[in-house]
XYZ file of C-alpha atoms in Angstrom:
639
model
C -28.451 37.511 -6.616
C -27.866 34.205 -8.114
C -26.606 30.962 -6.916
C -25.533 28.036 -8.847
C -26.176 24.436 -6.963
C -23.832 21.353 -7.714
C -27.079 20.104 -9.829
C -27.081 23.328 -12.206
C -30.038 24.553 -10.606
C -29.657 28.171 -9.308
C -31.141 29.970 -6.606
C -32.248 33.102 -5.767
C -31.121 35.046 -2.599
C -30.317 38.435 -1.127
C -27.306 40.728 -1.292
C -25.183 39.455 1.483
C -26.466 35.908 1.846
C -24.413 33.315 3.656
C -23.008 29.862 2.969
C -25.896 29.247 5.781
C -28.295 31.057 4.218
C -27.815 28.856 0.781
C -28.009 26.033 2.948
C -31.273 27.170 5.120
C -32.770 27.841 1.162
C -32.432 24.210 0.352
C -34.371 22.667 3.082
C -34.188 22.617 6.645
C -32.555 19.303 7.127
C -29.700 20.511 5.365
C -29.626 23.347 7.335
C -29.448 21.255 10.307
C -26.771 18.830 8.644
C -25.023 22.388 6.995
C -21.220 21.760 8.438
C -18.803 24.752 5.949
C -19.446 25.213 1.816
C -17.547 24.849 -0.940
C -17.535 28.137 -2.864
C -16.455 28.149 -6.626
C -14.065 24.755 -5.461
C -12.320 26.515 -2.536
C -13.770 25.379 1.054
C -15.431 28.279 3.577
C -17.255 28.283 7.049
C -20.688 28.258 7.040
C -21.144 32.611 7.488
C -18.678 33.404 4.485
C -20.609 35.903 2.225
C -21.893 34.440 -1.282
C -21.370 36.839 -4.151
C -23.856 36.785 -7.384
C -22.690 33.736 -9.475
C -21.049 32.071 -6.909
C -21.070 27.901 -7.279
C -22.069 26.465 -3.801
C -21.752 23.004 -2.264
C -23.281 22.471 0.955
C -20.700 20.245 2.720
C -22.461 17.812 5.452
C -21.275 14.246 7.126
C -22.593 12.431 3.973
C -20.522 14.347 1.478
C -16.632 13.677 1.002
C -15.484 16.541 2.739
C -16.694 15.992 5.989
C -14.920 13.897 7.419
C -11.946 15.864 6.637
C -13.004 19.079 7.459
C -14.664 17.689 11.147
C -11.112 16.005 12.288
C -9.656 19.110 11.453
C -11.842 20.577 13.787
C -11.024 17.996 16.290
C -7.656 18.711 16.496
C -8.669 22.358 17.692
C -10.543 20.816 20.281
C -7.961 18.723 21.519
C -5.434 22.097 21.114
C -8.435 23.873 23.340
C -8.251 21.250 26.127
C -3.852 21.115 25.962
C -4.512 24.794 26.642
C -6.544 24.313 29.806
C -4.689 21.391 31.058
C -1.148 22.201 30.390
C -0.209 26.349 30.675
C 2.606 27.337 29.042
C 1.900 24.959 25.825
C 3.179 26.210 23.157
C 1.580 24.698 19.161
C 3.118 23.829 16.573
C 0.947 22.456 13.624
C -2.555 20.530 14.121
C -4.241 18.759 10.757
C -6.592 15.939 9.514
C -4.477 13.286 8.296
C -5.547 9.974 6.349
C -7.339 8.494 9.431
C -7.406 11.376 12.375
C -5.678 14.194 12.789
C -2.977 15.086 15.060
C -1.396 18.425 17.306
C 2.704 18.998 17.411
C 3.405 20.912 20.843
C 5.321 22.570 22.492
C 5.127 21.722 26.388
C 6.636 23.366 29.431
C 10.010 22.238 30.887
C 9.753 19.192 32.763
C 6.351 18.084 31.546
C 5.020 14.712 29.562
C 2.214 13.508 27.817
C 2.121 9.607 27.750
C -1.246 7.712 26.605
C -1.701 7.332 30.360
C -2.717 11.110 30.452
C -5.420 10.780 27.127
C -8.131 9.696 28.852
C -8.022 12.604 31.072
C -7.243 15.181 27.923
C -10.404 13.084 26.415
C -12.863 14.111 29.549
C -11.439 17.780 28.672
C -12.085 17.494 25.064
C -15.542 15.875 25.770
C -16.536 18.670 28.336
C -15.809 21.884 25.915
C -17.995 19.718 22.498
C -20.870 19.235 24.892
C -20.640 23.034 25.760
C -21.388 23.725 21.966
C -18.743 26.289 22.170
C -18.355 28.284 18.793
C -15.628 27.998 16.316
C -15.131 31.881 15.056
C -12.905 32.614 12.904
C -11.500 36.756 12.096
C -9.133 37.988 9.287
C -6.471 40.134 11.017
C -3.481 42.187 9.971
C -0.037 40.899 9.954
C 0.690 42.866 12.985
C -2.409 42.210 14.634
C -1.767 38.495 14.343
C 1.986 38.623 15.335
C 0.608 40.276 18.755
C -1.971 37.981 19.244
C 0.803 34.912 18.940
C 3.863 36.970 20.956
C 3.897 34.153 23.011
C 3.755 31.260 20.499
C 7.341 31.471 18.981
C 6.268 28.459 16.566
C 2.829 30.382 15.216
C 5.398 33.498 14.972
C 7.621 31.585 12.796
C 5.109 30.467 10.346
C 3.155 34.283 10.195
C 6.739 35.389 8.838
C 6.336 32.460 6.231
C 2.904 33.647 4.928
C 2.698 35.842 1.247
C 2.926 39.274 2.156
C -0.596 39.275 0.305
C -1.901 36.431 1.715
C -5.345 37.008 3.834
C -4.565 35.883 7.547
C -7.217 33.756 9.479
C -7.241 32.973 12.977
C -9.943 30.830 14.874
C -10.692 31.042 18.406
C -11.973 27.853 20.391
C -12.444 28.834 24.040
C -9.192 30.040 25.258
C -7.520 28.968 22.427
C -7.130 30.126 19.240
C -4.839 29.287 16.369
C -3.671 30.478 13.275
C -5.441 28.619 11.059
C -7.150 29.031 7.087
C -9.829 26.875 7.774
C -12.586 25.727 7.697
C -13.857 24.758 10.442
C -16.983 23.293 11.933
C -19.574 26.136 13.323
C -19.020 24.618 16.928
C -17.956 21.820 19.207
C -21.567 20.210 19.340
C -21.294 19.190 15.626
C -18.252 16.957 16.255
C -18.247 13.520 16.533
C -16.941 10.739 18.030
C -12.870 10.780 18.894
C -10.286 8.911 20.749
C -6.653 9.997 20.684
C -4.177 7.027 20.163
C -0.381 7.690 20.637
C 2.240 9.961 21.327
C 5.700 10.203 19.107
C 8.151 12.787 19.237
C 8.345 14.818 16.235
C 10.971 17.341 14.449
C 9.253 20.838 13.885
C 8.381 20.608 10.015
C 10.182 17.659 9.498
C 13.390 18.870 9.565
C 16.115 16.722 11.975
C 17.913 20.650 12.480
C 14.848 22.005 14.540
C 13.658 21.027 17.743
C 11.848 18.214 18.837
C 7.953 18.503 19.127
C 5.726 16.251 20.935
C 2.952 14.788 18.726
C -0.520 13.688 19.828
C -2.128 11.753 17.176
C -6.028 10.862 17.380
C -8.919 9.538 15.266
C -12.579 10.958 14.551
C -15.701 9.603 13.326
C -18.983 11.097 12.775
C -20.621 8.014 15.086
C -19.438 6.248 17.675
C -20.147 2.871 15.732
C -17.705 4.318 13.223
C -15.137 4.773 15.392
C -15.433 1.523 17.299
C -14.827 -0.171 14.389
C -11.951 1.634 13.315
C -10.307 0.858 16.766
C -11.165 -2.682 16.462
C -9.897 -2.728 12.836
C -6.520 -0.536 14.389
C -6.106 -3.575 17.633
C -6.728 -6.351 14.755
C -3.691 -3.989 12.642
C -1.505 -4.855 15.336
C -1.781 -8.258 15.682
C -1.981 -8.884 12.310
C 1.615 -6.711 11.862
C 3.525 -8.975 9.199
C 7.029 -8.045 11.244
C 5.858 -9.164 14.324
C 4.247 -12.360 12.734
C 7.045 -12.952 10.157
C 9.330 -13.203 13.095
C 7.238 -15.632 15.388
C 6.682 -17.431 12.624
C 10.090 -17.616 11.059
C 9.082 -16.238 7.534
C 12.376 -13.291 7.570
C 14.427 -10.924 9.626
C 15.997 -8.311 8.885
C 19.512 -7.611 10.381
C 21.449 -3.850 10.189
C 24.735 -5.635 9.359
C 23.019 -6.507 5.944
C 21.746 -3.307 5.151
C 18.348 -1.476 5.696
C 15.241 -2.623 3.775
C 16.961 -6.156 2.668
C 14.927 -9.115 3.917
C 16.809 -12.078 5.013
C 14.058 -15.265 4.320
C 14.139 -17.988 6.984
C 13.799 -21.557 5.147
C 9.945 -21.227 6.347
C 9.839 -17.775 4.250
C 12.058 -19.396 1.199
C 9.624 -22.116 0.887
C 6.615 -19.963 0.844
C 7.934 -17.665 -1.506
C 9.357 -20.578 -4.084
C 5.411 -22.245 -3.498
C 3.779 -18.742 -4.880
C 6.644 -18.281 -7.481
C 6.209 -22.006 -8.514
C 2.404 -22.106 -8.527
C 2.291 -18.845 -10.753
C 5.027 -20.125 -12.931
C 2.941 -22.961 -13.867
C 0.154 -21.074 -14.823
C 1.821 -18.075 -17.487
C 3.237 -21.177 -19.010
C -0.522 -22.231 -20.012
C -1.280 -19.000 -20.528
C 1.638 -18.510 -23.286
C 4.414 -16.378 -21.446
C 7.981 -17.818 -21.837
C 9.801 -17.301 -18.701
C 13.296 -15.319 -18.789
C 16.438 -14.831 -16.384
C 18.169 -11.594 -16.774
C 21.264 -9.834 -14.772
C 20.911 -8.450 -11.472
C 23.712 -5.812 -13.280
C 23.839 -3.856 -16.520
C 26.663 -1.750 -17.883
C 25.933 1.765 -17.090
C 24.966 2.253 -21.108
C 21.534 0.360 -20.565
C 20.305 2.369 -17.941
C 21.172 5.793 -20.170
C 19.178 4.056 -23.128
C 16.355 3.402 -21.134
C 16.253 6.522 -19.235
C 17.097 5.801 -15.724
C 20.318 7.053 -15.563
C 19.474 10.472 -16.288
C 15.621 10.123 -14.242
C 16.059 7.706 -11.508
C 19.408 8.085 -10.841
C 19.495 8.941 -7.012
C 17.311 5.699 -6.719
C 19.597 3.427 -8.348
C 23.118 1.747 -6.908
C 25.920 2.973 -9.359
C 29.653 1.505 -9.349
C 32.805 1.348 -10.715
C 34.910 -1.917 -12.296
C 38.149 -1.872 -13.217
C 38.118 -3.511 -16.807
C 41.620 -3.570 -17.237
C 44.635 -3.939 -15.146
C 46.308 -2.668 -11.820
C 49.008 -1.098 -14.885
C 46.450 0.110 -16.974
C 43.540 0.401 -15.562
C 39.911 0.852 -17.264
C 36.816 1.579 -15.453
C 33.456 0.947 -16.789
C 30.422 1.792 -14.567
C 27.690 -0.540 -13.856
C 24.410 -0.057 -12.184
C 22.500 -2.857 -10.057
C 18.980 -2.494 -11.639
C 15.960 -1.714 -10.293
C 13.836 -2.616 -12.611
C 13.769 -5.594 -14.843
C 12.238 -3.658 -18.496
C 15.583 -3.219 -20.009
C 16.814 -6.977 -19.848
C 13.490 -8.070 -21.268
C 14.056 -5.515 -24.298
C 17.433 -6.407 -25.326
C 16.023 -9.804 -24.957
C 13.176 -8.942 -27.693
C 16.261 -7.296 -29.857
C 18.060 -10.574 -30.477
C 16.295 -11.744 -32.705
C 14.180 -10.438 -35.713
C 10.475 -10.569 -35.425
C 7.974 -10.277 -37.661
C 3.686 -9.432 -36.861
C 3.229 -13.435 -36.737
C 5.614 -13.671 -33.686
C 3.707 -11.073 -31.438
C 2.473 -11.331 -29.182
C 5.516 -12.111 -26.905
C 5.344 -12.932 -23.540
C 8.522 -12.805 -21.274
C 8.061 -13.333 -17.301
C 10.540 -13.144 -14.711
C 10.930 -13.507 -10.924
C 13.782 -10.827 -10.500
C 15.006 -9.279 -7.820
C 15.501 -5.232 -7.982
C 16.753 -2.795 -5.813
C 15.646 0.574 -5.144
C 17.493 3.546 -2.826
C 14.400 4.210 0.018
C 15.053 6.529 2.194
C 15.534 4.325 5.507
C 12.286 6.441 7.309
C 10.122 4.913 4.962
C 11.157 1.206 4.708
C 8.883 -0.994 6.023
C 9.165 -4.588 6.522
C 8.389 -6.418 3.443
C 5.807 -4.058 2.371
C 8.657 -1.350 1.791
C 12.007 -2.406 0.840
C 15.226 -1.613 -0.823
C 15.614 -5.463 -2.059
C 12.619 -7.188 -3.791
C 11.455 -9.376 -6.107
C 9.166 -8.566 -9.014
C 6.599 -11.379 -10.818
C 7.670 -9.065 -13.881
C 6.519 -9.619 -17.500
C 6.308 -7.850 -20.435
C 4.731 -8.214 -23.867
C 5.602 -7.346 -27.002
C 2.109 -6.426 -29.501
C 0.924 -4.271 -32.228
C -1.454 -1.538 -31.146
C -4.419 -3.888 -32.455
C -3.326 -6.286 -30.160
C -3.445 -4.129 -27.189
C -6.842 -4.600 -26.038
C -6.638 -8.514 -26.211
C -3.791 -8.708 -24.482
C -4.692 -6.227 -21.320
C -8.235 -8.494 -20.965
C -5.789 -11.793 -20.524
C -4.023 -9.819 -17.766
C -7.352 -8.755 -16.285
C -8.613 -12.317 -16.156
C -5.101 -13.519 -14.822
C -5.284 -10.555 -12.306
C -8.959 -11.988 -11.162
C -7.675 -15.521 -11.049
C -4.750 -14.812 -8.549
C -6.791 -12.513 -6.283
C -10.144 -14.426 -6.520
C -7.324 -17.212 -5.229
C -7.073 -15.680 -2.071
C -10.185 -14.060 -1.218
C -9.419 -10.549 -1.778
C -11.792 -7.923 -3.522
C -10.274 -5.195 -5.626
C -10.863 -2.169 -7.864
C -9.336 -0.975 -10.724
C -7.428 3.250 -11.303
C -6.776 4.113 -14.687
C -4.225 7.165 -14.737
C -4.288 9.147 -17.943
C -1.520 11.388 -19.392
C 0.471 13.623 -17.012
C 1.489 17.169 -18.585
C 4.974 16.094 -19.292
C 4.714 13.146 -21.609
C 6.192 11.359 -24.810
C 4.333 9.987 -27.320
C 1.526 11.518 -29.716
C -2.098 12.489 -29.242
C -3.558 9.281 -31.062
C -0.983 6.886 -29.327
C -2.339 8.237 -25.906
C -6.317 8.353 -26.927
C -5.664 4.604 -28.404
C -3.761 3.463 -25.373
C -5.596 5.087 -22.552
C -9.194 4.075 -25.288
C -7.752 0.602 -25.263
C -7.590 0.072 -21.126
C -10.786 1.076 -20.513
C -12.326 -1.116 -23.179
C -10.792 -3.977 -21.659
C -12.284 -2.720 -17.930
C -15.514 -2.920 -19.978
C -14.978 -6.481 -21.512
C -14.033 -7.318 -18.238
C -16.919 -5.846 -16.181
C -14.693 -4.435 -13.881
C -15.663 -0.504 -12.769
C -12.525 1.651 -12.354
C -12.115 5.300 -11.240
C -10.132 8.236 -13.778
C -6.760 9.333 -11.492
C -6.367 12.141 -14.227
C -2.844 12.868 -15.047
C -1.646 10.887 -13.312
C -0.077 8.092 -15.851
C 3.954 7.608 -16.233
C 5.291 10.014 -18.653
C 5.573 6.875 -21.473
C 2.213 5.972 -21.394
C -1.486 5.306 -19.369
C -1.936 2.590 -16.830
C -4.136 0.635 -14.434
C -3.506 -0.141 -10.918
C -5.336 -3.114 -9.249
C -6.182 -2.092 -5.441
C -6.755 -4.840 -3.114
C -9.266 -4.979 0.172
C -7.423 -7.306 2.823
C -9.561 -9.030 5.443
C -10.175 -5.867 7.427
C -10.850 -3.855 5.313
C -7.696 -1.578 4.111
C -6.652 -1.505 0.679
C -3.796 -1.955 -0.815
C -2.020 -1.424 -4.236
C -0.902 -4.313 -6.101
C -0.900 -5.352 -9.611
C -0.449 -2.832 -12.348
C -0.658 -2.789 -16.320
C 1.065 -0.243 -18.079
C 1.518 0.866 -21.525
C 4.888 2.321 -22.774
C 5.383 4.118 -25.475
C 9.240 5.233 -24.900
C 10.992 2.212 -24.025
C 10.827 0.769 -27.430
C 11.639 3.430 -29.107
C 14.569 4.255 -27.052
C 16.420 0.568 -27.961
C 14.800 0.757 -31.437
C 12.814 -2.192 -31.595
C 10.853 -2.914 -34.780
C 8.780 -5.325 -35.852
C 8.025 -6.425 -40.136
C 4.839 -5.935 -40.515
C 2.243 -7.765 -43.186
C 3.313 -5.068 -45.613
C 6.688 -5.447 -45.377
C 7.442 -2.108 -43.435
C 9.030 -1.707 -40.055
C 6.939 -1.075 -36.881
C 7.677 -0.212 -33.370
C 5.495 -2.615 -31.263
C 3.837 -1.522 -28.247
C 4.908 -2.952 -24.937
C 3.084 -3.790 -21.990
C 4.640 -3.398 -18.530
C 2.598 -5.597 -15.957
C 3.004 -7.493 -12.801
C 0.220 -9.364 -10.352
C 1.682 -9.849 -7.441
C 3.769 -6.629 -7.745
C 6.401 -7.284 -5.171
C 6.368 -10.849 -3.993
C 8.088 -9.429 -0.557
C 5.061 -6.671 -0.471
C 2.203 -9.172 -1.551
C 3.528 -12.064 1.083
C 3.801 -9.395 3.540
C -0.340 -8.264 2.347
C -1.091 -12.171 2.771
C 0.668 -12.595 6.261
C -1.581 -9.774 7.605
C -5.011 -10.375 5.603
C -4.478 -14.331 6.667
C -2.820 -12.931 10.212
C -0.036 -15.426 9.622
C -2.815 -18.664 9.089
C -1.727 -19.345 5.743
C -3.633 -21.386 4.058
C -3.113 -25.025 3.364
C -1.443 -24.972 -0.044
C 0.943 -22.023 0.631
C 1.918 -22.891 4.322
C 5.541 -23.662 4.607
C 4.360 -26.440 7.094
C 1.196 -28.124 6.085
C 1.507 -30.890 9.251
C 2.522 -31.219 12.281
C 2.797 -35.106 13.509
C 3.113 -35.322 16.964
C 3.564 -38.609 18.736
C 2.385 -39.121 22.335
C 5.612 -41.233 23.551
C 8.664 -42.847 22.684
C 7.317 -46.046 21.145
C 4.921 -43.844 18.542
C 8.148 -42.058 17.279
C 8.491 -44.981 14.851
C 5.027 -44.857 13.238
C 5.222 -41.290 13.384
C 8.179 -40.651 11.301
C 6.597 -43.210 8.994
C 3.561 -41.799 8.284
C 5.310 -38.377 7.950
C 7.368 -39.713 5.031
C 3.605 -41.004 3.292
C 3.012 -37.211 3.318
C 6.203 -36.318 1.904
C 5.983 -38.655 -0.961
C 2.638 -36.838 -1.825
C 4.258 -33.397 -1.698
C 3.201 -32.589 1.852
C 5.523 -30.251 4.355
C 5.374 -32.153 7.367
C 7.348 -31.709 10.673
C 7.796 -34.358 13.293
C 7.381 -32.617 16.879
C 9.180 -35.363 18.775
C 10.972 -33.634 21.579
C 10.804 -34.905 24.992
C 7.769 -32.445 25.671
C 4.133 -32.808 27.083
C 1.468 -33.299 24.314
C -0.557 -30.240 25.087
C 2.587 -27.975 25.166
C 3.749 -29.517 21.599
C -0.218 -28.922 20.254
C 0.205 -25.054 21.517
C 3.662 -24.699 19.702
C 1.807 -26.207 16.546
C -0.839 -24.236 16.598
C 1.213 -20.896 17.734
C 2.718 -21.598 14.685
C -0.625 -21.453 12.550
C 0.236 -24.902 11.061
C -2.838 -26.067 9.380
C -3.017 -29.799 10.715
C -2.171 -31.492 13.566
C -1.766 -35.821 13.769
C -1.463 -37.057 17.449
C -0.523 -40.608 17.139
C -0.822 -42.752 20.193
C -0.949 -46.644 20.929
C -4.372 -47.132 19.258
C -4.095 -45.186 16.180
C -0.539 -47.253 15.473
C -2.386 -50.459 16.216
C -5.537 -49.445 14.072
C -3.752 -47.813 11.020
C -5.703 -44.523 12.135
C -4.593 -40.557 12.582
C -6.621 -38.379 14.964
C -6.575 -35.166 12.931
C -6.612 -31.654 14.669
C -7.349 -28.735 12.701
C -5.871 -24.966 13.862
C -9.276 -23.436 13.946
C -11.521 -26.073 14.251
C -9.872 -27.969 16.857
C -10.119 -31.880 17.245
C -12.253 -33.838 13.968
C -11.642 -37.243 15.218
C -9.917 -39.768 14.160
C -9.370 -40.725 10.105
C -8.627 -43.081 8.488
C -4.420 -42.595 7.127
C -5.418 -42.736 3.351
C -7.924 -39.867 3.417
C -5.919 -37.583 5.107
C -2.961 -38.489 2.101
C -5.607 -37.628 -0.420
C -5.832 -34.277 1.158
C -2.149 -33.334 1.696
C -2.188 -34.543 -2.267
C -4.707 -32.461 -3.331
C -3.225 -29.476 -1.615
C -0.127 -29.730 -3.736
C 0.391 -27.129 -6.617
């Protein structure tokens, strides 16, 4: 029979070859490195039976299913040595996840797990993978399988879920086996390195009614290396947390009496915000956008021409006003918006415009709100209340490309600003969409032309665009390493048309222009809270809400200190006087616990000489300077 590789090239092999036997064909190494297949897209174990025809992908640590496919496997392990260790267990559900994999059990009455028990489960797990013990997995009846799992009431419940014509799987790992599709690694020896890393309680399948699981979440790695940087990456997670450095630092809070997923900003936070706000509203004025202020609330109206009301209404905060009076009352409904499109488009609507006006450029800082469901707020990177560096431009289709390249290079110029690297998405039509063929092939044409002017690579997400039209998203690399999304372009076909915007053309006809959606920053409470962890709360100079920190050594330097903090004021610095009746070295540690960037100590001989000895957070002491130089530099860190 024959076999078709992921090159094209087909191979020859007998009736009743394996996914092994494919692999063994190949070359030895691969063989050796053979982990499951991929047959005709769906993934098998290594002994599933190839038919003739069949397209094959060898799947090994180098390819992308790996990794996957081995934490899986993992997470049987670590059910195999819960099995040993605890009797009675009962299991609930055990997959990979984005970075590990975890187990939800069941344990007998009156028994934990805390993390002080995982390196013991660990010396279990690391006993039965250097036993090589197979991985086997057998296709059973329904019957079969609800006797094998009589005493696992949670595997019971989720046999009655299955299609009564679905194939049932079960793997056996040592004493344990599990109902499972698979795949799975051949056996234990081929898995790598793993650590488990917490312990959370956990509903069975989510669902608040059921009963609570415990959950053992771990990690996996092919190498050891691999995973010792991923728990160094994890510890430098941690202390890098923006909601336990935003409050040290006095950035925000975020009190229950408000309301959850509304930030509160501390005047340290306020000023950092109104510095980025400020130092990008300076540049779109150079760059031609004309800033706007819109209403935080519309009449209920907008939000049905525009769509929301009828397709993001259970994200949106609806109420009623009484128009009238207490005798004769008339209620209107309003909605608090959470996006800032529709203000921007009645905006364009006041006025006629003709194809010499476009393109226009409207920006706005404004603050949206969106209904998350409290279990996924999270700090500042997911909230209800947040603030948008929102624009939106008004262009004819020939204009598109042009105009999507000027967003590219401001996109580069912000995040070049602070050191991240990023890559671009586009997303192309989804199967529900408005809009006609050759608006989509120009539009979605149009963004990856200006990729191309750019230089910038991007990856397809196919489908995956918003119903009115294609987009880009900009995804950011932070100092360790995790990626984030951030700025976005997008194309809209519907919004326009919706509120009936037109254009006069150089003919003299009416147009509908095309409209850009984009924003850099995205959220300015998600991208400080990206910048608070990439920078782990060191700000740099420009942006930190306290640039100085003058500090003098007695009473009689107070004077001279105060002075020469109002020099750095008058230059635009943000300058605190430490002057409390406190030890030098314990006002330098509350300085530099509080990541400001400089330090002056001013003593007897640096008021006599006219000097400042200058400490720097993470270079420590550079000696004294002379008072002028160190102005110039608070100066030149001013926006």
């Amino acid at each position: 029979m024959n076999i078709v590789l992921p090159d094209g090239s087909v191979k020859e092999l007998e009736e009743g070859a394996t996914v092994a036997d494919v692999a063994a064909s190949i070359g030895a190494g691969l063989a050796r490195a053979a982990l499951a297949g991929i047959v005709n897209d769906t993934p098998v174990d290594l002994d599933a039976v190839v038919s003739d025809g069949d397209s094959v992908a060898i799947v090994t640590a180098k390819s992308d299913e790996g990794l996957e496919l081995m934490r899986h496997s993992t997470a049987h392990l670590l059910a195999a040595a819960l099995t040993d260790m605890y009797p009675g267990v009962k299991f609930g559900v055990g997959p990979a996840i984005e970075n590990g994999f975890y187990y939800d059990i069941e344990l007998p009455e009156g028994v934990t797990v805390s993390p002080d028990d995982f390196a013991a489960i660990e010396a279990r797990m690391a006993e039965i993978a250097k036993s090589g013990a197979a991985i086997v997995r057998c296709e059973v009846s329904r019957d079969e399988a609800r006797e094998i799992f009589a005493d696992q009431p949670l595997k019971l419940e989720l046999i009655d879920e299955l299609p009564e014509d679905e194939t049932i799987s079960i793997y056996q790992l040592g004493d344990f086996t599990d109902l499972c599709r698979g795949p799975h690694v051949p056996d234990t020896g081929k898995l790598g390195a793993y650590k488990l890393t917490k312990v959370a309680g956990a509903y069975w399948k989510g669902d608040s009614d059921n009963e609570m699981l415990t959950r053992i979440y771990g990690t996996a790695f092919f190498s050891k290396k691999e995973l010792e940087e991923y728990l160094h990456n994890l510890e430098e997670a941690e202390k890098r947390d923006h909601r336990k450095l935003g409050r040290e630092l006095g950035i925000y809070m975020m009190e229950p009496m408000a309301g959850v997923g509304l930030p509160l900003y501390l005047p340290k936070g306020a000023r950092v915000i109104r510095t980025l706000q400020e130092w990008l509203r300076r540049d779109l004025y150079e760059r031609g956008y004309e800033e706007v202020i819109t209403p935080h609330i519309y009449n209920a109206d907008v939000w049905k021409t525009s769509g929301h009301y009828g397709f993001y209404h259970e994200n949106m905060y609806f109420f009623q006003i009484n128009e009238g009076t207490d005798e004769e009352p008339r209620y209107s409904e309003y909605g608090v918006k959470p996006m800032n499109c529709p203000g921007h488009v009645i905006i364009y609507k006041n006025e006629l415009h003709s194809y010499r006006d476009l393109p226009l450029r409207y920006f706005e800082f404004g603050t949206v709100y969106r209904h998350e469901m409290s279990g996924v707020v999270h700090g500042l990177l997911r909230a209800r209340g947040f603030t948008q560096d929102d624009a939106h431009i008004f262009c004819t289709k020939d204009q598109v490309v042009d105009e999507v390249v000027a967003i590219l290079e401001l996109v580069d110029y912000i995040m070049g600003t602070f050191g991240f690297t990023y890559e671009a998405e586009i997303s192309t039509r989804p199967d529900k969409s408005i809009g006609t063929d050759d608006m989509w092939e120009h539009a979605t044409e149009s963004l990856k032309e200006a990729c191309a002017r750019r230089g910038l690579a991007y990856d397809i997400n196919e489908g995956d665009g918003a119903f009115y039209g294609p987009k880009i998203d900009i995804k950011v690399k932070d100092a360790i390493g995790r990626t984030w999304q951030c700025s976005t372009v997008q194309i809209d076909f519907n919004m326009p048309m919706r509120f009936g915007l037109t254009y006069r053309t150089e003919d003299n006809t009416e147009e509908t222009p095309w409209m850009l959606h984009r924003a850099i920053f995205g959220s300015i409470e998600r991208f400080l809270g990206i910048l608070i962890e990439h920078y782990a709360g060191a700000l740099p100079l420009w942006l930190a809400p306290v640039q100085v920190a003058v500090i003098p050594i007695a009473d009689r330097h107070k004077e001279a200190a105060a002075e020469f903090a109002g020099e750095l004021k008058a230059v635009g610095g943000r300058v605190e006087v430490m002057d409390q009746n406190e030890p030098m070295k314990v006002k330098i540690a509350k300085a530099q616990s509080q990541k400001i960037p400089y330090m002056i100590v001013m003593g007897d001989k640096e008021v006599e000489e006219k000097l400042v000895s200058v400490r720097e957070r993470s270079e420590g002491d550079l000696g004294q300077w002379d008072r002028q130089k160190f102005i110039d530099v608070i100066r030149d860190a001013a926006i």
